mmCIF file of C-alpha atoms in Angstrom:
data_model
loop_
_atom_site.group_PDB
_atom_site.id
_atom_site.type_symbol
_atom_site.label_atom_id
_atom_site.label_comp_id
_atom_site.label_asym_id
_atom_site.label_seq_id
_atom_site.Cartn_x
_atom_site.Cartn_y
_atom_site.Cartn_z
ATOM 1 C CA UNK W 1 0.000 0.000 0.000
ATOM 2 C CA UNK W 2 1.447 3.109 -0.879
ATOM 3 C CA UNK W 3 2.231 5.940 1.932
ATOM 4 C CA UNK W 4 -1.442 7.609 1.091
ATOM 5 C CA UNK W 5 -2.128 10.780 4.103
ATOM 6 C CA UNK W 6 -4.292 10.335 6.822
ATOM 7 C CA UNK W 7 -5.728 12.805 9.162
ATOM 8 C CA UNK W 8 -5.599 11.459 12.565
ATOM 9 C CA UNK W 9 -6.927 14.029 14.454
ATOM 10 C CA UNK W 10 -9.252 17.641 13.902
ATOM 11 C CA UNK W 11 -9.647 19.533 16.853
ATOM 12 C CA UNK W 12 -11.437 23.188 17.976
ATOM 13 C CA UNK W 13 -9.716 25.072 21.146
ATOM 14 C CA UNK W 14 -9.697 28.100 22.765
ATOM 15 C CA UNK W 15 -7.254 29.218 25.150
ATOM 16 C CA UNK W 16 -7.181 32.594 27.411
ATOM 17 C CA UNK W 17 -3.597 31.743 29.405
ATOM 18 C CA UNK W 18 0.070 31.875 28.554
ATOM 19 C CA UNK W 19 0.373 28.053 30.371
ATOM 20 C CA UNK W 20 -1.239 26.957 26.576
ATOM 21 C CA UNK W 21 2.437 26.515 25.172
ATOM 22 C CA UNK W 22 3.984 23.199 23.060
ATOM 23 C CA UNK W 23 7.436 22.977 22.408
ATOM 24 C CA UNK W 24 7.609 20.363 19.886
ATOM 25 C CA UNK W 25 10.841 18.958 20.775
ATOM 26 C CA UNK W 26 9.059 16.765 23.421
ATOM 27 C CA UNK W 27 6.614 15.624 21.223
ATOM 28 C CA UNK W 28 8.878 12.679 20.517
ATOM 29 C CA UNK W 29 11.469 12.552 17.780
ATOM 30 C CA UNK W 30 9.466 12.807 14.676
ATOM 31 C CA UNK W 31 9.348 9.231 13.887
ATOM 32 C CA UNK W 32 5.661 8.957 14.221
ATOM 33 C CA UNK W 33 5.260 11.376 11.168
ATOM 34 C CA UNK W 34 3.123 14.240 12.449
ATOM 35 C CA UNK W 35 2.333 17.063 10.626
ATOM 36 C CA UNK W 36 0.034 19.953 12.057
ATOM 37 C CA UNK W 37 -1.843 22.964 9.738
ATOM 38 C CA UNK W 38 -3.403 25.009 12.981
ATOM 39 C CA UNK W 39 -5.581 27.910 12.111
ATOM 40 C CA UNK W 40 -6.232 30.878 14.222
ATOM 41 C CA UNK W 41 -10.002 31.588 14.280
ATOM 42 C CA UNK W 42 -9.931 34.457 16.474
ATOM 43 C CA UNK W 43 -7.197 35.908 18.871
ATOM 44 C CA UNK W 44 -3.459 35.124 17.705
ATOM 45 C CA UNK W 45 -0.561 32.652 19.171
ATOM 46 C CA UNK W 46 3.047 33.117 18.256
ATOM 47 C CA UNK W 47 5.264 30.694 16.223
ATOM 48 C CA UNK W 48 9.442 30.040 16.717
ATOM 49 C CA UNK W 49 11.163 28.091 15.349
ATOM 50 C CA UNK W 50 15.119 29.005 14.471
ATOM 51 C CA UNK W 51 14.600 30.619 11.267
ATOM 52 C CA UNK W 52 11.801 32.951 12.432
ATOM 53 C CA UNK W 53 9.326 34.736 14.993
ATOM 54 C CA UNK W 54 6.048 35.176 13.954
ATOM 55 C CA UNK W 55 2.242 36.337 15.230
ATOM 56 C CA UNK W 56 -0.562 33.850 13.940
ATOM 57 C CA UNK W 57 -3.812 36.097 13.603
ATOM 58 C CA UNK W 58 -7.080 35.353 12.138
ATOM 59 C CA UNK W 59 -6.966 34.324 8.695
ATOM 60 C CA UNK W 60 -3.418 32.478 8.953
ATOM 61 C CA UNK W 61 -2.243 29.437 10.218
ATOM 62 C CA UNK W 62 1.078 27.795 11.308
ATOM 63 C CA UNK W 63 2.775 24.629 10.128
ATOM 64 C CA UNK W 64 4.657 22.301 12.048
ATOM 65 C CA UNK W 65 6.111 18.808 12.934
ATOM 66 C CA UNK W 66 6.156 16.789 16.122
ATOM 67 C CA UNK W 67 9.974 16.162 17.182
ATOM 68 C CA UNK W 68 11.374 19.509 15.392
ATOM 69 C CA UNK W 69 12.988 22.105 16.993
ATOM 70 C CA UNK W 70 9.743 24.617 17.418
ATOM 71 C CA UNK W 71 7.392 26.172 19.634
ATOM 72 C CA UNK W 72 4.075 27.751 20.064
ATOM 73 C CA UNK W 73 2.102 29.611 22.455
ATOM 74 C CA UNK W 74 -0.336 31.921 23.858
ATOM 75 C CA UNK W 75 1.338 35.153 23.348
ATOM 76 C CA UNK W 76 2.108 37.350 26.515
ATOM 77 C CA UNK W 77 1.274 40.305 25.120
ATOM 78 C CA UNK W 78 -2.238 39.076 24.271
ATOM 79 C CA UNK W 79 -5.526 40.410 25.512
ATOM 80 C CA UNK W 80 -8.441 38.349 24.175
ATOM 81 C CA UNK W 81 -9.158 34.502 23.833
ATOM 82 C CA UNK W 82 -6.805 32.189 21.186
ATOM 83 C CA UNK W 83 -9.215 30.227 19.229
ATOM 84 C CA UNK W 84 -7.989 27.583 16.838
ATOM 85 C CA UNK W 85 -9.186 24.959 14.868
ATOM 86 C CA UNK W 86 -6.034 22.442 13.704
ATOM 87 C CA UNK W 87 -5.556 18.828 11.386
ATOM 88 C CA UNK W 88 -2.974 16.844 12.297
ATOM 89 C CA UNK W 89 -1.819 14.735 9.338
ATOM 90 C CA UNK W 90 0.732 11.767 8.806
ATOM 91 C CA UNK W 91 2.095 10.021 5.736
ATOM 92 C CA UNK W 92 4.071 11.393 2.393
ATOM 93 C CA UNK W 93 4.696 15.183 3.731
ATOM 94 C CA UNK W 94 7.043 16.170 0.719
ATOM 95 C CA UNK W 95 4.283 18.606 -0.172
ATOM 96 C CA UNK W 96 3.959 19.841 3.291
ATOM 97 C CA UNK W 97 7.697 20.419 3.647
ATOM 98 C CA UNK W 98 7.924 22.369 0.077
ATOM 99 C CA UNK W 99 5.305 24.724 1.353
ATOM 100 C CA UNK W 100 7.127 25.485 4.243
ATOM 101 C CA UNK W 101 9.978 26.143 2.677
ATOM 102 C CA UNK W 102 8.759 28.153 -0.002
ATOM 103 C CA UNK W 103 6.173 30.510 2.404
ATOM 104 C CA UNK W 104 7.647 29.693 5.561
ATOM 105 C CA UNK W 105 5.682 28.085 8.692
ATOM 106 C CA UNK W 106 2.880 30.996 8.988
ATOM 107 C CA UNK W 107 0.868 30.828 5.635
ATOM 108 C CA UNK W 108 -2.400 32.576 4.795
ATOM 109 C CA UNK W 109 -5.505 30.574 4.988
ATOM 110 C CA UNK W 110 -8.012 33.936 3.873
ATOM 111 C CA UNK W 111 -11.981 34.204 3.759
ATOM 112 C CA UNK W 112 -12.988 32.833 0.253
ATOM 113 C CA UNK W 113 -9.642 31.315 -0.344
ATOM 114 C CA UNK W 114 -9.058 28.033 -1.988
ATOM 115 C CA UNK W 115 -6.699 27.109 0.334
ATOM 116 C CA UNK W 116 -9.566 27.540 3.636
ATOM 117 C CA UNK W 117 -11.651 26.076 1.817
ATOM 118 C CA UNK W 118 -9.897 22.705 1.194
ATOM 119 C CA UNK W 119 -8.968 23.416 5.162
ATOM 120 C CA UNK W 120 -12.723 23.591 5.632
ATOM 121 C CA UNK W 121 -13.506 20.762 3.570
ATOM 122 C CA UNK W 122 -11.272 17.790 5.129
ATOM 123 C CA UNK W 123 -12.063 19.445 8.600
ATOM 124 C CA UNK W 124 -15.909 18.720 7.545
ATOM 125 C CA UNK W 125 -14.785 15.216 6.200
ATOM 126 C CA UNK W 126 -12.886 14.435 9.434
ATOM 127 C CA UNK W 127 -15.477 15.598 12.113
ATOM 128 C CA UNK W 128 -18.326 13.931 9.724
ATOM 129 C CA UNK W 129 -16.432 10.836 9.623
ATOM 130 C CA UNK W 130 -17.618 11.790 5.490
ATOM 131 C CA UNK W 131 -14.472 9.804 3.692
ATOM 132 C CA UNK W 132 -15.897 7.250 1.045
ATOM 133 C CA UNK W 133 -12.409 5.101 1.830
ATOM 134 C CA UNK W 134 -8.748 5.545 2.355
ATOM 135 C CA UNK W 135 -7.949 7.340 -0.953
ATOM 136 C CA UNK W 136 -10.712 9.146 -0.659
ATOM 137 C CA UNK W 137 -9.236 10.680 2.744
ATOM 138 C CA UNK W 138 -5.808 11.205 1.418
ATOM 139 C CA UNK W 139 -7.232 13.078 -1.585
ATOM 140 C CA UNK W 140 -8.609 15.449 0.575
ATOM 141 C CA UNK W 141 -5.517 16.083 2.341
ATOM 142 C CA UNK W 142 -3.628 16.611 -0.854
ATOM 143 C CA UNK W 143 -6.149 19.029 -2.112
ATOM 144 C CA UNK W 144 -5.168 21.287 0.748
ATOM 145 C CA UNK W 145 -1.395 21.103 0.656
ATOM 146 C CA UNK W 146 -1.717 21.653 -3.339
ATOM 147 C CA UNK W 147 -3.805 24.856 -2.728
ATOM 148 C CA UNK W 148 -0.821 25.919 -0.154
ATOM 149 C CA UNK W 149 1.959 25.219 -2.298
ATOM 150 C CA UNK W 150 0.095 27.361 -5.343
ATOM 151 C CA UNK W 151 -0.820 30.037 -3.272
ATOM 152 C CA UNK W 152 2.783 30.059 -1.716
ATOM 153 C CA UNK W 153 3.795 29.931 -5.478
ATOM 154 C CA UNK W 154 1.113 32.535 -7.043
ATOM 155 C CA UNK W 155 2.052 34.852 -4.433
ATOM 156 C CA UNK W 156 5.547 35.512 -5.976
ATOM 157 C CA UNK W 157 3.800 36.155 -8.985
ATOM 158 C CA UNK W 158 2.014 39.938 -7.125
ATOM 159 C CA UNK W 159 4.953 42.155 -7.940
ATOM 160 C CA UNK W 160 4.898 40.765 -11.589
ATOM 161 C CA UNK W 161 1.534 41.190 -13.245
ATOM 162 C CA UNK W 162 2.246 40.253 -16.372
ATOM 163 C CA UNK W 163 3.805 36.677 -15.718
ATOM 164 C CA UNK W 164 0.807 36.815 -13.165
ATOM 165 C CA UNK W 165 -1.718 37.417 -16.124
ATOM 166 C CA UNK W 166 -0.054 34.489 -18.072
ATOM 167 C CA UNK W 167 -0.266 32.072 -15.020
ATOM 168 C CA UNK W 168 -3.675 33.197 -14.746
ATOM 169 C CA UNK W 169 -4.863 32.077 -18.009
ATOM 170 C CA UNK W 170 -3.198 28.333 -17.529
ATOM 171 C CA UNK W 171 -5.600 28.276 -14.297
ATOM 172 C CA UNK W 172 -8.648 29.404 -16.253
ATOM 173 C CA UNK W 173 -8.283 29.364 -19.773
ATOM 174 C CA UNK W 174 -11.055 26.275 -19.711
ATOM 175 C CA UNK W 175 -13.851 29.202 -18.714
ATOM 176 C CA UNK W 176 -15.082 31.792 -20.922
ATOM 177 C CA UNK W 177 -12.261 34.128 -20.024
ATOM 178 C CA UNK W 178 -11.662 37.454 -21.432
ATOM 179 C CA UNK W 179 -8.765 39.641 -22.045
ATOM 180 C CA UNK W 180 -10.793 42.699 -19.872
ATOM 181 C CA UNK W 181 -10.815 39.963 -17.196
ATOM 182 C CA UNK W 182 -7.353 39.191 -17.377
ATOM 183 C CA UNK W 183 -6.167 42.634 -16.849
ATOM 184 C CA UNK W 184 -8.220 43.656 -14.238
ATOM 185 C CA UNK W 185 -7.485 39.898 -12.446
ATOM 186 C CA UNK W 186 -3.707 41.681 -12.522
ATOM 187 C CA UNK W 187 -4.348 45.697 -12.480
ATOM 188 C CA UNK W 188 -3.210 46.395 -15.827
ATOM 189 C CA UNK W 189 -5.149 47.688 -18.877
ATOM 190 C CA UNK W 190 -5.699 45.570 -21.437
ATOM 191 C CA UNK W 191 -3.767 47.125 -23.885
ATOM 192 C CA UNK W 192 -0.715 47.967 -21.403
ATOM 193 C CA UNK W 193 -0.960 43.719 -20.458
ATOM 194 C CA UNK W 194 -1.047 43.032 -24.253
ATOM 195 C CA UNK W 195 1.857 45.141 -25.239
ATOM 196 C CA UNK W 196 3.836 43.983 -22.395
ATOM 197 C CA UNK W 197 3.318 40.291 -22.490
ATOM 198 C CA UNK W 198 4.294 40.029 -26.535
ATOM 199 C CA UNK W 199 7.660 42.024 -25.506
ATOM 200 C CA UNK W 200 7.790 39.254 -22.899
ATOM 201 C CA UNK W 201 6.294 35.853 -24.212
ATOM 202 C CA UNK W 202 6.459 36.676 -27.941
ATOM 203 C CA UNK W 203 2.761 36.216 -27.782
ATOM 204 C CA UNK W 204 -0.931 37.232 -26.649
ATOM 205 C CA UNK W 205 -3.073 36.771 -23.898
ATOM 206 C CA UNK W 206 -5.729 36.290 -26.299
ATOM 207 C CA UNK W 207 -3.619 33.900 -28.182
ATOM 208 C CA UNK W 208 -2.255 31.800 -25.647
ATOM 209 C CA UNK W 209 -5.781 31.371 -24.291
ATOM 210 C CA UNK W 210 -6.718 29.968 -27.838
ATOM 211 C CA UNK W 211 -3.263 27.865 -27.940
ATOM 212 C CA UNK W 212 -3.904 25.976 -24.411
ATOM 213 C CA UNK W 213 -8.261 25.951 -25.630
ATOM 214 C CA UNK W 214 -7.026 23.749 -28.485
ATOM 215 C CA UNK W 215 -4.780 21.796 -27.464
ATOM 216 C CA UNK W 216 -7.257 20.652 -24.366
ATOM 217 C CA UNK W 217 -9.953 20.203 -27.313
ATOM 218 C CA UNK W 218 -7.769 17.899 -30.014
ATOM 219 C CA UNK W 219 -7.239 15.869 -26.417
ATOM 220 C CA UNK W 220 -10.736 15.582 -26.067
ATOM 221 C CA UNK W 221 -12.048 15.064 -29.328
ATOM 222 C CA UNK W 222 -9.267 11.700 -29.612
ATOM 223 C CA UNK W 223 -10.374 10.196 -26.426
ATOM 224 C CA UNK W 224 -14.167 9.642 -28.215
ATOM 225 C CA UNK W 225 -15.795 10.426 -25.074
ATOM 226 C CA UNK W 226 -17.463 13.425 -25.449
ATOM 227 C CA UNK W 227 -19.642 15.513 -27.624
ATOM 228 C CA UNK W 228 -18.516 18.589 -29.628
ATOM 229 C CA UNK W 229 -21.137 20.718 -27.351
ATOM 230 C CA UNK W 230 -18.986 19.058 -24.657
ATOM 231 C CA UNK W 231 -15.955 19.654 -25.151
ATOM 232 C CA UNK W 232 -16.837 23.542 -26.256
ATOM 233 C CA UNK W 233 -17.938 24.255 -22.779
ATOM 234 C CA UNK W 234 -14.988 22.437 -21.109
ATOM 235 C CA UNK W 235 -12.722 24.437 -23.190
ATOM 236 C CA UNK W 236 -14.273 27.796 -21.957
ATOM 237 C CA UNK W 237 -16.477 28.341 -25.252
ATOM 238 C CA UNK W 238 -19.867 29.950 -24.272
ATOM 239 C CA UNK W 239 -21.707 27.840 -27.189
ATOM 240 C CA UNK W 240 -20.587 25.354 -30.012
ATOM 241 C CA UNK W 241 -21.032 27.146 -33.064
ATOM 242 C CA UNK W 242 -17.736 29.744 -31.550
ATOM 243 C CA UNK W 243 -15.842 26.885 -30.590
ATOM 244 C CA UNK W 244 -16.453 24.763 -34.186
ATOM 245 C CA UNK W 245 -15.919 27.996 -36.307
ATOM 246 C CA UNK W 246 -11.969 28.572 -33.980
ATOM 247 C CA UNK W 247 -11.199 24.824 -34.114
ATOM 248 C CA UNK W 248 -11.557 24.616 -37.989
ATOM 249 C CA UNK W 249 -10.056 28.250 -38.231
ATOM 250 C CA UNK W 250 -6.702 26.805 -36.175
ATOM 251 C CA UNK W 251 -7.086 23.298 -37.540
ATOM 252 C CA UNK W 252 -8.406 23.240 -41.191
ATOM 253 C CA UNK W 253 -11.009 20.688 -40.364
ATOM 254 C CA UNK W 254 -14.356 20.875 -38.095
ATOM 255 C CA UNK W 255 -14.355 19.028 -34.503
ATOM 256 C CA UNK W 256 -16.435 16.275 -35.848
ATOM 257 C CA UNK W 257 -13.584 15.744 -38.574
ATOM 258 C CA UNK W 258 -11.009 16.091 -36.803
ATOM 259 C CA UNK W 259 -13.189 13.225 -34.051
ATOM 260 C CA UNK W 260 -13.011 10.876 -37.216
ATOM 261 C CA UNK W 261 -9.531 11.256 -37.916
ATOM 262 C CA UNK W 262 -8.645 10.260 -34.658
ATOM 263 C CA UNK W 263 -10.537 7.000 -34.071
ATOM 264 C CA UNK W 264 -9.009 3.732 -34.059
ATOM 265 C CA UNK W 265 -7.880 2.259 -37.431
ATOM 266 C CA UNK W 266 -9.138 5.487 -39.943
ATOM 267 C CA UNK W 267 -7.162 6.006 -42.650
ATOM 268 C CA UNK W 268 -6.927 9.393 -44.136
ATOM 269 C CA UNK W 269 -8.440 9.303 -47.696
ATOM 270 C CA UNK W 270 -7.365 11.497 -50.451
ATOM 271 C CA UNK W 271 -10.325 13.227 -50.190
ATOM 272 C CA UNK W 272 -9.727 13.858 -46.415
ATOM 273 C CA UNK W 273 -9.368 17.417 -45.228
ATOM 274 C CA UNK W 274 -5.706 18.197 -44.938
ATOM 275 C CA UNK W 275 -4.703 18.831 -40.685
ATOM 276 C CA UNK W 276 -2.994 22.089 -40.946
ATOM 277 C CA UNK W 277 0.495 21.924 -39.199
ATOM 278 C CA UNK W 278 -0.148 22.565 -35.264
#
């Protein structure tokens, strides 16, 4: 069986007292594999480890590992109840560990976020007792460390909106997304973002939308397992009449063409539509 994540424990506490203080050095040596995402929901606790000193408010969260060399408390300074919600987590923490060390061990878990909302959702699945099976549960805790490690990724991305605009299209580019939307998503105009990103990328916005829309439609129309109307709205067209009249304008041939081509055991015909070089 492979090393799949397991939450062992959710909890909700509230503490009012400096004696609420772990030092995780006596929490054995880190060979049971413990891994904690604590989130403040009201109040604030401090973090230290040896690489910083830190203030966990509302709307962040600290990271940490029984056995390391860390601590956490009620601060002294504080004046108002430390409420908390936490998972603790074992198995494959490679993802874990990368998000520490790319945002550190105080990361933002923000109202409407993905990331508190993949927080919220394995906290529902663990108090429910919701998971469908093993998998099932590690999935869940996957979901969240992947939404840490993007947002501790994306969030090098704020002092450059224009690789920020292209990243943003890769997310989205399967919804009907405009250029207006991508240059407000960053703070640009559309025509500053547009200027910029062909001195940068040698391309569009608009065009590398279309470029990643295609290439997610000729890997839909091979598989055979969906219709045209389909595929359209999974590769952000509005209707299927746009999407057929781009796909032939990119491709030379219509979806349903292009479909045939790609079943199992067609031979092109000299009568075939030519596939225009991709």
């Amino acid at each position: 069986m492979p090393d799949l994540l397991k939450c062992i424990y959710y909890g909700v506490e509230s503490y009012s007292s400096n004696r609420y203080f772990y030092d995780n050095k006596t929490r054995g040596d880190g060979s049971d594999g413990v891994f904690v995402i604590q989130r403040t929901i009201r109040g604030a606790a401090f973090y230290r480890d040896r690489r910083e000193h830190v203030r966990v408010g509302p709307g962040q969260a600290m990271l940490f590992c029984h056995g390391e060399d860390s601590c956490y408390g009620y601060p002294e300074d504080a004046t108002e109840p430390y409420e908390l919600e936490f998972l603790a987590m074992t198995g494959e923490r490679s993802l874990f560990d990368a998000v520490r060390q790319k945002a550190g061990s105080r990361v933002a878990l923000a109202a409407h976020s993905e990331s508190l909302a993949a927080f919220q959702a394995l906290a529902f699945h663990v108090r429910e007792h919701r998971f469908r099976d093993r998998f099932h549960e590690s999935l869940c805790g996957y979901e969240l460390l992947i939404a840490l490690l993007r947002q501790a990724w994306t969030g090098d991305l704020l002092h450059d909106p224009v690789a920020a605009a292209r990243e943003y299209i890769k997310n989205h580019y399967s919804e009907p997304l405009t250029q207006q939307e991508v240059a407000a998503h960053v703070g640009l105009s559309r025509e500053h973002l547009t200027r910029s990103f062909r001195q940068r990328f040698g391309t569009t916005p608009a065009r590398l939308c279309e470029d990643l829309r295609m290439g997610k439609a000729r890997e839909l129309l091979s598989l055979q397992f969906r219709s045209v109307s389909q595929i359209a709205a999974n590769c952000g067209y509005t209707d299927a009449n746009s999407f057929a009249r781009a796909f032939r304008r990119r491709n030379g041939v219509s979806p349903q063409q292009f479909q045939q081509f790609a079943m199992p055991g067609h031979r092109p015909t000299p009568s075939d539509p030519t596939l225009r070089s991709r």
